[in-house]
Amino acid sequence: MKKLALFVILAAFAVSCGNNKSGKKGGNEPVRAEMSGTFKGTLPAADCSGIEYLLNLEPQGTYKLKTTYIDGEGDGIDIVFTSEGRVVRVSKEDGEYLRLLPPPGNDTIYFKTITEERLRLVSHLSNEPGALAPELYEIEKQK
């Protein structure tokens, strides 16, 4: 009987922790068509001259990201990383975020939507970087 009660409690917990697909605040939603396109910007870095982000958002809910660590190896040699995967929109009380979901083994990347033309790299949902100059962490939609 105790095993059955434990099973029922765990099943109820699992259902309550499932994804919110209702579109309410906090749920994952597809990226709006207006947001598709290419975003670019060079953000500050501690160990190199900067990190150039080139983010391509596709209307079908996927992304391709190229990050270039400018002079990352020294002597003018850049370090380049690429990733691709799914992207979802997350609505929170303080705004909308894009959540880049790469293949397993890679870190999730978050951008806060400032406008349809500007995205700000954040370390996690609602965690703004550079309190004194957050605009330094923004990438801009290319025309």
Coordinates of C-alpha atoms in Angstrom, one line a residue:
M1 CA 0.0 0.0 0.0
K2 CA 2.8 2.4 0.8
K3 CA 4.4 1.7 -2.6
L4 CA 1.1 2.6 -4.3
A5 CA 0.8 5.8 -2.3
L6 CA 4.4 6.7 -3.2
F7 CA 3.8 6.0 -6.9
V8 CA 0.6 8.2 -6.9
I9 CA 2.5 11.1 -5.2
L10 CA 5.4 10.8 -7.7
A11 CA 3.0 10.6 -10.7
A12 CA 1.2 13.7 -9.5
F13 CA 4.5 15.5 -9.0
A14 CA 5.7 14.6 -12.5
V15 CA 2.5 15.8 -14.1
S16 CA 2.6 19.1 -12.2
C17 CA 6.2 19.7 -13.3
G18 CA 5.5 19.1 -17.0
N19 CA 5.9 21.9 -19.6
N20 CA 3.3 24.6 -19.6
K21 CA 2.0 24.4 -23.2
S22 CA -1.0 26.7 -22.5
G23 CA 0.8 29.8 -23.7
K24 CA 0.5 31.4 -20.2
K25 CA 3.4 33.3 -18.6
G26 CA 6.4 31.1 -18.3
G27 CA 5.4 28.7 -21.1
N28 CA 7.6 27.8 -24.1
E29 CA 6.1 29.2 -27.3
P30 CA 7.3 29.3 -30.9
V31 CA 9.4 32.3 -32.1
R32 CA 7.3 34.9 -33.8
A33 CA 7.8 35.3 -37.6
E34 CA 8.9 38.9 -37.1
M35 CA 11.8 37.8 -35.1
S36 CA 13.3 35.5 -37.8
G37 CA 16.4 36.9 -39.4
T38 CA 20.1 37.5 -38.7
F39 CA 21.3 39.3 -35.5
K40 CA 24.9 40.4 -35.1
G41 CA 27.0 42.1 -32.5
T42 CA 30.4 42.2 -30.7
L43 CA 30.1 41.7 -26.9
P44 CA 32.8 42.4 -24.3
A45 CA 35.0 39.5 -23.1
A46 CA 37.5 39.1 -20.3
D47 CA 40.2 37.1 -22.2
C48 CA 40.1 38.5 -25.7
S49 CA 39.2 41.6 -27.7
G50 CA 35.5 40.7 -27.8
I51 CA 33.1 38.0 -28.9
E52 CA 31.2 38.4 -32.1
Y53 CA 27.8 36.8 -32.2
L54 CA 26.1 35.9 -35.5
L55 CA 22.7 34.5 -34.8
N56 CA 20.3 33.3 -37.5
L57 CA 16.8 32.7 -36.3
E58 CA 14.7 30.6 -38.8
P59 CA 10.9 30.9 -38.9
Q60 CA 10.4 27.2 -38.3
G61 CA 11.9 27.5 -34.8
T62 CA 15.5 26.6 -35.3
Y63 CA 18.7 28.7 -35.0
K64 CA 22.3 28.7 -36.1
L65 CA 24.9 30.6 -34.0
K66 CA 28.5 31.4 -34.7
T67 CA 30.6 32.9 -31.9
T68 CA 34.0 34.3 -32.8
Y69 CA 36.4 35.0 -30.0
I70 CA 38.4 37.9 -31.6
D71 CA 42.1 37.3 -31.2
G72 CA 41.3 34.5 -28.8
E73 CA 44.5 32.6 -29.5
G74 CA 46.6 35.8 -29.6
D75 CA 48.6 37.0 -32.6
G76 CA 45.4 37.8 -34.5
I77 CA 44.1 34.3 -34.4
D78 CA 40.4 34.0 -33.7
I79 CA 38.6 31.0 -32.1
V80 CA 35.3 30.1 -33.7
F81 CA 32.4 28.0 -32.4
T82 CA 29.2 27.1 -34.1
S83 CA 26.0 25.6 -32.8
E84 CA 22.5 25.0 -34.1
G85 CA 19.3 23.6 -32.6
R86 CA 15.8 24.6 -31.6
V87 CA 14.7 28.0 -30.3
V88 CA 11.7 28.8 -28.2
R89 CA 10.2 32.0 -26.8
V90 CA 9.6 32.2 -23.1
S91 CA 7.3 34.9 -21.6
K92 CA 8.1 36.1 -18.1
E93 CA 6.8 38.9 -16.0
D94 CA 9.7 41.1 -17.0
G95 CA 9.6 40.4 -20.7
E96 CA 10.2 37.9 -23.4
Y97 CA 13.2 35.7 -23.8
L98 CA 14.6 33.4 -26.5
R99 CA 16.0 30.1 -25.3
L100 CA 18.4 28.5 -27.7
L101 CA 18.3 24.7 -27.2
P102 CA 21.5 23.2 -28.6
P103 CA 22.2 19.4 -29.0
P104 CA 22.9 17.5 -25.7
G105 CA 26.2 18.3 -24.0
N106 CA 26.1 22.0 -24.9
D107 CA 24.9 24.9 -22.8
T108 CA 21.5 26.6 -23.2
I109 CA 21.9 30.2 -24.3
Y110 CA 19.3 32.9 -23.4
F111 CA 18.6 36.2 -25.1
K112 CA 16.1 38.8 -23.7
T113 CA 14.0 40.5 -26.4
I114 CA 14.6 44.2 -26.1
T115 CA 12.8 45.0 -29.4
E116 CA 12.2 43.0 -32.5
E117 CA 15.5 44.5 -33.7
R118 CA 17.6 44.0 -30.6
L119 CA 18.4 41.0 -28.3
R120 CA 20.4 41.1 -25.1
L121 CA 22.5 38.1 -24.0
V122 CA 21.6 37.1 -20.4
S123 CA 23.1 34.4 -18.3
H124 CA 19.7 32.9 -17.4
L125 CA 16.1 34.0 -17.6
S126 CA 15.8 37.4 -15.9
N127 CA 19.5 37.6 -15.0
E128 CA 20.8 40.7 -16.8
P129 CA 24.5 41.2 -17.4
G130 CA 26.5 44.4 -16.9
A131 CA 24.2 46.3 -14.6
L132 CA 26.0 49.6 -15.5
A133 CA 25.9 49.1 -19.2
P134 CA 23.6 46.2 -20.3
E135 CA 23.4 47.6 -23.9
L136 CA 27.0 46.3 -24.3
Y137 CA 25.5 42.8 -24.4
E138 CA 23.1 43.4 -27.2
I139 CA 23.1 42.1 -30.8
E140 CA 21.2 43.9 -33.6
K141 CA 19.1 42.5 -36.4
Q142 CA 20.8 42.9 -39.8
K143 CA 18.9 44.5 -42.6

